Coordinates of C-alpha atoms in Angstrom, one line a residue:
M1 CA 9.0 -4.1 38.5
Q2 CA 6.9 -7.2 37.9
Q3 CA 7.0 -6.7 34.1
L4 CA 10.8 -6.4 34.2
A5 CA 11.1 -9.5 36.2
L6 CA 8.8 -11.4 33.9
T7 CA 10.9 -10.0 30.9
I8 CA 14.2 -11.3 32.5
A9 CA 12.7 -14.7 33.3
R10 CA 11.2 -15.4 29.9
R11 CA 14.2 -14.5 28.0
P12 CA 15.2 -18.1 27.6
I13 CA 12.1 -19.1 25.6
T14 CA 12.0 -16.1 23.3
R15 CA 12.7 -16.3 19.8
D16 CA 15.3 -13.4 20.1
C17 CA 17.5 -15.7 22.4
W18 CA 17.6 -18.4 19.8
R19 CA 18.3 -16.1 17.1
E20 CA 21.3 -15.0 19.0
T21 CA 22.5 -18.4 19.8
T22 CA 22.1 -19.2 16.1
Y23 CA 24.2 -16.1 15.3
L24 CA 27.0 -17.0 17.5
V25 CA 27.2 -20.6 16.1
V26 CA 26.9 -19.6 12.4
S27 CA 29.5 -16.6 12.9
F28 CA 32.0 -19.4 14.1
I29 CA 31.6 -21.2 10.7
T30 CA 31.7 -17.9 8.6
G31 CA 34.5 -16.5 10.9
L32 CA 36.6 -19.6 10.1
I33 CA 36.1 -19.7 6.4
G34 CA 36.5 -15.8 6.1
F35 CA 39.8 -16.0 8.2
I36 CA 41.2 -18.9 5.9
V37 CA 40.3 -17.1 2.6
I38 CA 41.9 -13.7 3.8
V39 CA 45.1 -15.2 5.2
T40 CA 45.5 -17.7 2.2
G41 CA 44.5 -15.0 -0.2
V42 CA 46.8 -12.2 1.1
S43 CA 49.8 -14.7 1.3
V44 CA 49.3 -15.6 -2.4
V45 CA 48.8 -12.0 -3.5
A46 CA 51.9 -11.0 -1.5
G47 CA 54.0 -13.7 -3.0
L48 CA 53.0 -12.9 -6.5
A49 CA 53.0 -9.3 -6.1
I50 CA 56.1 -8.9 -8.3
L51 CA 54.2 -10.5 -11.1
I52 CA 51.4 -9.1 -13.2
I53 CA 49.0 -12.0 -12.1
G54 CA 49.3 -10.6 -8.5
I55 CA 46.9 -7.6 -9.4
P56 CA 44.0 -9.7 -10.8
L57 CA 44.3 -12.0 -7.9
A58 CA 44.2 -9.0 -5.4
V59 CA 41.0 -7.7 -7.4
L60 CA 39.4 -11.1 -7.2
L61 CA 40.3 -11.3 -3.3
V62 CA 38.8 -7.9 -2.7
H63 CA 35.4 -8.7 -4.5
F64 CA 35.2 -12.0 -2.7
D65 CA 35.6 -10.2 0.7
R66 CA 33.0 -7.8 -0.3
W67 CA 30.7 -10.8 -1.1
W68 CA 31.6 -12.6 2.0
C69 CA 31.2 -9.5 4.3
G70 CA 27.8 -9.0 2.7
S71 CA 26.8 -12.3 4.1
D72 CA 27.9 -11.3 7.5
R73 CA 26.1 -7.9 7.2
A74 CA 22.9 -10.0 6.4
L75 CA 23.6 -12.3 9.4
A76 CA 23.7 -9.5 11.9
A77 CA 20.0 -8.9 11.3
L78 CA 19.5 -11.9 13.6
V79 CA 20.8 -9.7 16.5
L80 CA 20.2 -6.1 15.4
G81 CA 16.8 -6.7 13.7
E82 CA 18.1 -5.4 10.3
P83 CA 21.1 -6.0 8.0
I84 CA 24.1 -3.7 8.3
P85 CA 24.1 -1.4 5.1
A86 CA 27.1 -1.5 2.9
R87 CA 29.0 1.9 2.1
Y88 CA 31.3 1.1 -0.6
R89 CA 32.8 4.0 -2.6
P90 CA 31.3 4.1 -6.2
P91 CA 33.9 2.7 -8.7
R92 CA 36.1 5.1 -10.5
G93 CA 37.9 4.7 -13.7
A94 CA 37.6 5.2 -17.5
T95 CA 37.7 1.6 -18.2
R96 CA 36.2 -1.6 -16.6
V97 CA 39.4 -2.7 -15.4
G98 CA 40.1 0.6 -13.9
R99 CA 36.8 0.5 -12.1
L100 CA 37.6 -2.9 -10.8
V101 CA 41.2 -2.0 -9.5
S102 CA 39.6 1.0 -7.9
A103 CA 38.2 -1.2 -5.2
L104 CA 41.7 -1.5 -3.8
G105 CA 41.7 2.2 -2.8
D106 CA 38.4 1.9 -0.9
K107 CA 38.6 2.4 2.9
Q108 CA 35.8 -0.1 3.3
T109 CA 37.7 -2.7 1.5
W110 CA 40.5 -2.6 4.1
L111 CA 37.8 -2.6 6.9
D112 CA 36.4 -5.7 5.4
A113 CA 39.8 -7.3 5.6
V114 CA 40.2 -6.5 9.2
W115 CA 36.8 -7.9 9.9
M116 CA 37.7 -11.1 8.3
L117 CA 40.8 -11.3 10.3
I118 CA 39.2 -10.7 13.7
S119 CA 35.7 -12.5 13.0
F120 CA 37.4 -15.8 13.6
P121 CA 38.6 -15.4 17.2
L122 CA 35.4 -13.5 18.0
G123 CA 33.4 -16.3 16.4
V124 CA 35.5 -18.9 18.5
A125 CA 34.8 -17.0 21.8
G126 CA 31.1 -16.6 20.9
F127 CA 30.7 -20.2 19.9
A128 CA 32.5 -21.5 23.2
I129 CA 30.4 -19.3 25.4
A130 CA 27.2 -20.4 23.5
V131 CA 27.9 -24.0 23.6
V132 CA 29.2 -24.1 27.1
S133 CA 26.5 -22.1 28.6
W134 CA 23.6 -24.3 27.0
S135 CA 25.5 -27.4 27.9
V136 CA 25.7 -26.6 31.3
V137 CA 22.0 -25.6 31.4
G138 CA 21.1 -29.1 29.7
A139 CA 23.2 -30.7 32.2
L140 CA 21.4 -29.2 35.3
L141 CA 18.0 -29.7 33.8
T142 CA 18.6 -33.5 33.2
G143 CA 20.6 -33.9 36.5
P144 CA 18.0 -36.2 38.0
I145 CA 18.3 -38.3 35.0
W146 CA 22.1 -38.8 34.5
L147 CA 23.0 -38.8 38.2
W148 CA 21.3 -41.9 38.8
S149 CA 23.3 -43.5 36.0
I150 CA 26.6 -43.1 37.7
P151 CA 27.6 -46.2 39.7
N152 CA 28.1 -45.7 43.4
W153 CA 26.6 -42.5 43.5
I154 CA 24.1 -42.8 46.4
H155 CA 25.1 -40.5 49.2
R156 CA 22.8 -38.3 51.1
H157 CA 24.1 -35.1 49.6
D158 CA 23.8 -36.4 46.1
V159 CA 20.0 -36.9 46.4
W160 CA 19.8 -33.2 47.4
I161 CA 21.9 -32.4 44.3
S162 CA 19.6 -34.4 42.0
I163 CA 16.4 -32.5 43.4
L164 CA 18.1 -29.1 43.2
S165 CA 19.5 -29.6 39.8
P166 CA 16.4 -28.6 37.7
F167 CA 15.9 -25.4 39.7
L168 CA 19.6 -24.4 39.2
G169 CA 19.2 -25.3 35.6
V170 CA 16.2 -22.7 35.3
A171 CA 18.4 -20.1 36.9
A172 CA 21.4 -21.0 34.7
A173 CA 19.2 -20.8 31.6
I174 CA 18.2 -17.3 32.4
A175 CA 21.9 -16.4 33.1
A176 CA 23.0 -18.1 29.8
A177 CA 20.3 -16.3 27.8
W178 CA 21.5 -12.9 28.9
L179 CA 25.0 -13.9 28.6
V180 CA 24.4 -15.0 25.0
R181 CA 22.5 -11.8 24.3
A182 CA 25.5 -9.6 25.5
V183 CA 28.2 -11.5 23.6
A184 CA 26.1 -11.5 20.4
L185 CA 25.2 -7.9 20.6
G186 CA 28.9 -7.0 21.2
I187 CA 30.1 -8.9 18.2
A188 CA 27.3 -7.7 15.9
S189 CA 27.9 -4.0 17.0
L190 CA 31.5 -4.3 16.2
A191 CA 30.5 -5.8 12.8
S192 CA 28.3 -2.8 12.4
W193 CA 31.1 -0.5 13.4
L194 CA 33.6 -2.1 10.8
L195 CA 31.1 -3.2 8.0
G196 CA 28.7 -0.4 8.1
P197 CA 28.7 3.5 7.6
N198 CA 30.0 5.7 10.4
R199 CA 27.8 8.1 12.2
T200 CA 29.3 11.1 10.0
E201 CA 28.3 9.4 6.8
V202 CA 24.6 8.5 8.2
L203 CA 24.0 12.1 9.1
E204 CA 25.4 13.4 5.8
E205 CA 23.1 11.1 3.9
R206 CA 20.2 12.0 6.1
V207 CA 20.7 15.7 5.6
E208 CA 21.0 15.2 1.8
T209 CA 17.8 13.1 1.9
L210 CA 16.0 15.7 4.1
A211 CA 16.9 18.5 1.7
E212 CA 16.0 16.5 -1.4
T213 CA 12.5 15.5 0.0
R214 CA 11.8 19.0 1.4
A215 CA 12.8 20.6 -1.7
G216 CA 10.4 18.3 -3.5
A217 CA 7.6 19.2 -1.0
V218 CA 8.1 22.9 -1.7
D219 CA 7.9 22.1 -5.6
A220 CA 4.9 20.0 -5.1
A221 CA 3.1 22.7 -3.2
H222 CA 4.1 25.2 -5.8
T223 CA 2.7 22.9 -8.6
E224 CA -0.6 22.4 -6.6
L225 CA -0.9 26.2 -6.1
Q226 CA -0.5 26.6 -9.9
R227 CA -3.2 23.9 -10.6
V228 CA -5.6 25.5 -8.4
E229 CA -4.9 28.9 -10.0
R230 CA -5.3 27.4 -13.6
D231 CA -8.4 25.5 -12.8
L232 CA -10.1 28.5 -11.3
H233 CA -9.2 30.6 -14.2
D234 CA -10.0 28.1 -16.9
G235 CA -12.8 26.4 -15.2
A236 CA -15.1 27.9 -12.4
Q237 CA -14.2 31.4 -13.5
A238 CA -15.2 31.0 -17.2
R239 CA -18.5 29.2 -16.0
L240 CA -19.4 32.1 -13.8
V241 CA -18.6 34.7 -16.5
A242 CA -20.9 32.6 -18.9
L243 CA -23.5 32.5 -16.1
A244 CA -23.4 36.4 -15.6
M245 CA -23.7 36.7 -19.4
D246 CA -26.6 34.5 -19.7
L247 CA -28.5 36.2 -16.7
G248 CA -27.7 39.6 -18.4
M249 CA -29.2 38.4 -21.7
A250 CA -32.3 36.9 -19.9
E251 CA -32.7 40.3 -18.1
Q252 CA -32.7 42.1 -21.4
R253 CA -35.2 39.6 -23.0
L254 CA -37.6 39.9 -20.2
A255 CA -37.4 43.6 -20.6
K256 CA -38.4 43.3 -24.2
A257 CA -41.2 41.0 -23.3
D258 CA -39.5 38.0 -24.8
P259 CA -40.2 35.2 -22.2
E260 CA -39.2 32.2 -24.2
T261 CA -35.7 33.4 -25.0
A262 CA -35.2 34.7 -21.6
M263 CA -36.0 31.3 -20.4
E264 CA -33.5 29.5 -22.6
H265 CA -31.0 32.1 -21.1
V266 CA -32.0 31.2 -17.7
A267 CA -31.8 27.4 -18.5
N268 CA -28.3 27.9 -19.8
A269 CA -27.4 30.0 -16.6
R270 CA -28.4 27.1 -14.5
G271 CA -26.4 24.6 -16.4
Q272 CA -23.4 27.1 -16.0
A273 CA -23.9 27.1 -12.5
Q274 CA -24.2 23.5 -11.9
A275 CA -21.0 22.9 -13.9
A276 CA -19.3 25.5 -11.9
M277 CA -20.4 23.9 -8.6
A278 CA -19.0 20.7 -9.8
E279 CA -15.7 22.0 -10.8
L280 CA -15.5 23.9 -7.5
R281 CA -16.3 20.7 -5.7
D282 CA -13.4 18.8 -7.4
L283 CA -11.2 21.7 -6.8
V284 CA -11.8 21.6 -3.2
R285 CA -11.6 18.0 -3.0
G286 CA -8.1 18.4 -4.5
I287 CA -7.2 21.0 -1.8
G288 CA -8.2 18.8 1.0
P289 CA -11.7 17.9 2.2
S290 CA -13.3 19.0 5.4
I291 CA -14.4 15.7 6.1
L292 CA -11.0 14.4 6.3
H293 CA -10.0 16.6 9.3
D294 CA -13.6 16.4 10.8
H295 CA -14.0 12.7 10.8
G296 CA -10.7 11.0 9.7
L297 CA -9.2 9.2 6.8
D298 CA -11.9 6.4 7.0
A299 CA -14.7 8.6 6.4
A300 CA -12.7 10.7 4.0
L301 CA -12.1 7.6 1.7
T302 CA -15.5 6.4 2.1
A303 CA -16.8 9.7 0.6
L304 CA -14.2 9.6 -2.1
V305 CA -15.2 6.1 -3.4
T306 CA -18.9 6.6 -3.0
G307 CA -20.9 6.8 -6.4
R308 CA -17.6 6.2 -8.4
N309 CA -17.8 4.5 -11.7
P310 CA -16.4 2.1 -11.8
P311 CA -17.1 1.1 -8.4
V312 CA -14.5 0.9 -5.7
E313 CA -14.1 -1.8 -3.1
L314 CA -12.8 0.0 0.2
R315 CA -11.2 -1.6 3.1
V316 CA -9.8 0.6 6.0
E317 CA -8.2 -1.0 9.0
L318 CA -6.8 1.9 11.1
R319 CA -5.9 2.0 14.8
A320 CA -6.0 5.6 15.2
S321 CA -8.4 8.3 14.0
D322 CA -6.2 11.4 14.4
V323 CA -5.5 13.3 11.2
T324 CA -1.8 14.1 10.6
A325 CA 0.2 14.8 7.7
R326 CA 0.4 11.3 6.7
E327 CA -3.2 10.7 6.5
T328 CA -3.7 13.8 4.1
A329 CA -0.8 12.3 1.9
A330 CA -2.7 9.0 2.0
Y331 CA -5.9 10.7 0.9
F332 CA -4.2 12.5 -2.1
V333 CA -2.6 9.3 -3.1
V334 CA -5.9 7.5 -3.3
A335 CA -7.7 10.5 -4.9
E336 CA -4.9 10.6 -7.8
A337 CA -4.8 6.9 -8.1
L338 CA -8.6 6.7 -8.7
A339 CA -8.5 9.5 -11.1
N340 CA -5.9 7.9 -13.2
A341 CA -7.5 4.5 -13.1
R342 CA -10.6 6.2 -14.5
K343 CA -9.3 8.5 -16.9
H344 CA -6.2 6.9 -18.3
A345 CA -6.2 3.1 -17.5
S346 CA -9.9 2.3 -18.4
A347 CA -10.2 0.3 -15.3
T348 CA -13.4 -1.8 -14.6
R349 CA -12.4 -2.9 -11.1
I350 CA -10.7 -1.1 -8.4
S351 CA -9.9 -2.0 -4.9
V352 CA -8.5 0.4 -2.1
R353 CA -7.1 -0.8 1.1
A354 CA -5.4 1.3 4.0
W355 CA -4.0 -0.2 7.2
D356 CA -1.5 0.2 10.0
D357 CA 1.3 -2.3 10.0
A358 CA 3.2 -3.7 13.2
A359 CA 5.7 -0.8 13.0
D360 CA 2.8 1.7 13.2
R361 CA 3.3 2.8 9.5
L362 CA 0.3 3.8 7.4
I363 CA 0.2 1.7 4.2
V364 CA -2.2 2.4 1.2
E365 CA -2.6 0.0 -1.5
V366 CA -4.7 0.8 -4.7
V367 CA -5.2 -1.9 -7.3
D368 CA -6.9 -1.7 -10.6
D369 CA -7.3 -3.9 -13.7
G370 CA -6.6 -1.0 -16.3
V371 CA -4.4 -1.1 -19.1
G372 CA -1.1 0.2 -17.2
G373 CA 1.7 2.3 -18.6
A374 CA 1.6 4.9 -15.8
D375 CA 5.0 6.7 -15.5
P376 CA 5.7 8.3 -12.0
D377 CA 8.6 10.3 -13.5
G378 CA 6.9 11.5 -16.6
G379 CA 5.8 15.0 -15.1
S380 CA 2.3 13.7 -14.2
G381 CA 0.5 14.0 -11.1
L382 CA 2.3 10.8 -9.8
A383 CA 5.4 12.9 -9.8
G384 CA 3.9 15.4 -7.2
L385 CA 2.5 12.5 -5.2
H386 CA 6.0 11.0 -4.8
K387 CA 7.4 14.4 -3.6
R388 CA 4.4 14.8 -1.1
V389 CA 5.2 11.1 0.1
A390 CA 8.9 11.5 0.3
A391 CA 8.6 14.7 2.3
L392 CA 7.1 12.5 5.1
D393 CA 9.9 9.7 4.7
G394 CA 7.4 7.6 3.0
V395 CA 7.6 5.6 -0.3
L396 CA 5.4 5.7 -3.1
T397 CA 5.7 2.4 -5.4
V398 CA 4.0 2.4 -8.8
V399 CA 3.6 -1.0 -10.4
S400 CA 2.1 -0.3 -13.9
P401 CA 3.3 -2.7 -16.8
G402 CA 2.0 -1.5 -20.0

């Protein structure tokens, strides 16, 4: 309860309050200009509709409206926290002129026009509320100063008014801040309803995205399984077969009292065993190290970069130590990036940083000084990483000029 009261009282001195006030003031200006443009433009286009020139003017007006409403979408971020996404239908037509004219048949085009018509009266109302509210607050807070400047004001009750005026100003500031909040949020929400996608479109896009990312995750898992099978068959299994053959030949030589040749076969078997162990270690590291699940991402990344050539500078700044799917994906991203930097980029300096941002998102950054030229769409391991990250609603960005 105390925290709620503090939140209510602190509203006038928060950045959000002044962003909302700025939104109402700027919306009045943009609404006025937009209203003048749409009314004038529609009048001119309607008057020239019987002439050929009316069509290009209509197309020009439509594209201006889109650009202007784009600024209103961006302005709404002051209140909503993020810009309103635009949802225009893709241009259709065999020619460039046909694609330009197709904008006239887009439903969002007409919703833009409606917004430009109503944004002016809404802007006037919001501007008036903001200006009057904060003017009253300013007058009350400075009451003891300007009341004394009025001739013949000295009466007993006027003294009490001058004393109480600042206290009333504080209360008025709190009320004004929340009133401005309500009005700005109402106008921005209406803009979002007219200028942004409706709920059905958002859900359809979300379902499509989930279907694509989940399918990508399945493909990535299948590709990973094929890689494990191939590495086992071509690597460790072949090493173990060679090891068995060397031990068998050594056994035969010992039976024939030829210890020198037998020792050569034993030495070869030892080398094959060491190579098989190294390949199995790399294979297990690709599947998922136990240290990640036992000790967290910090320890896993430390173990991953230890002993690397070239050396890797590591910085991990994580608030939580729990291991989830995102930590596992982050580990594989780093492992693949280090492998690419060593094998393909010929890097001499690599740095890895992992941290949680203000929105509690895990961000991993791998930077090297290699030759570049990595193509995430070229069927390499980066494509699999992209699918793995996308399945968690993450984003994999590769900047590799070559």
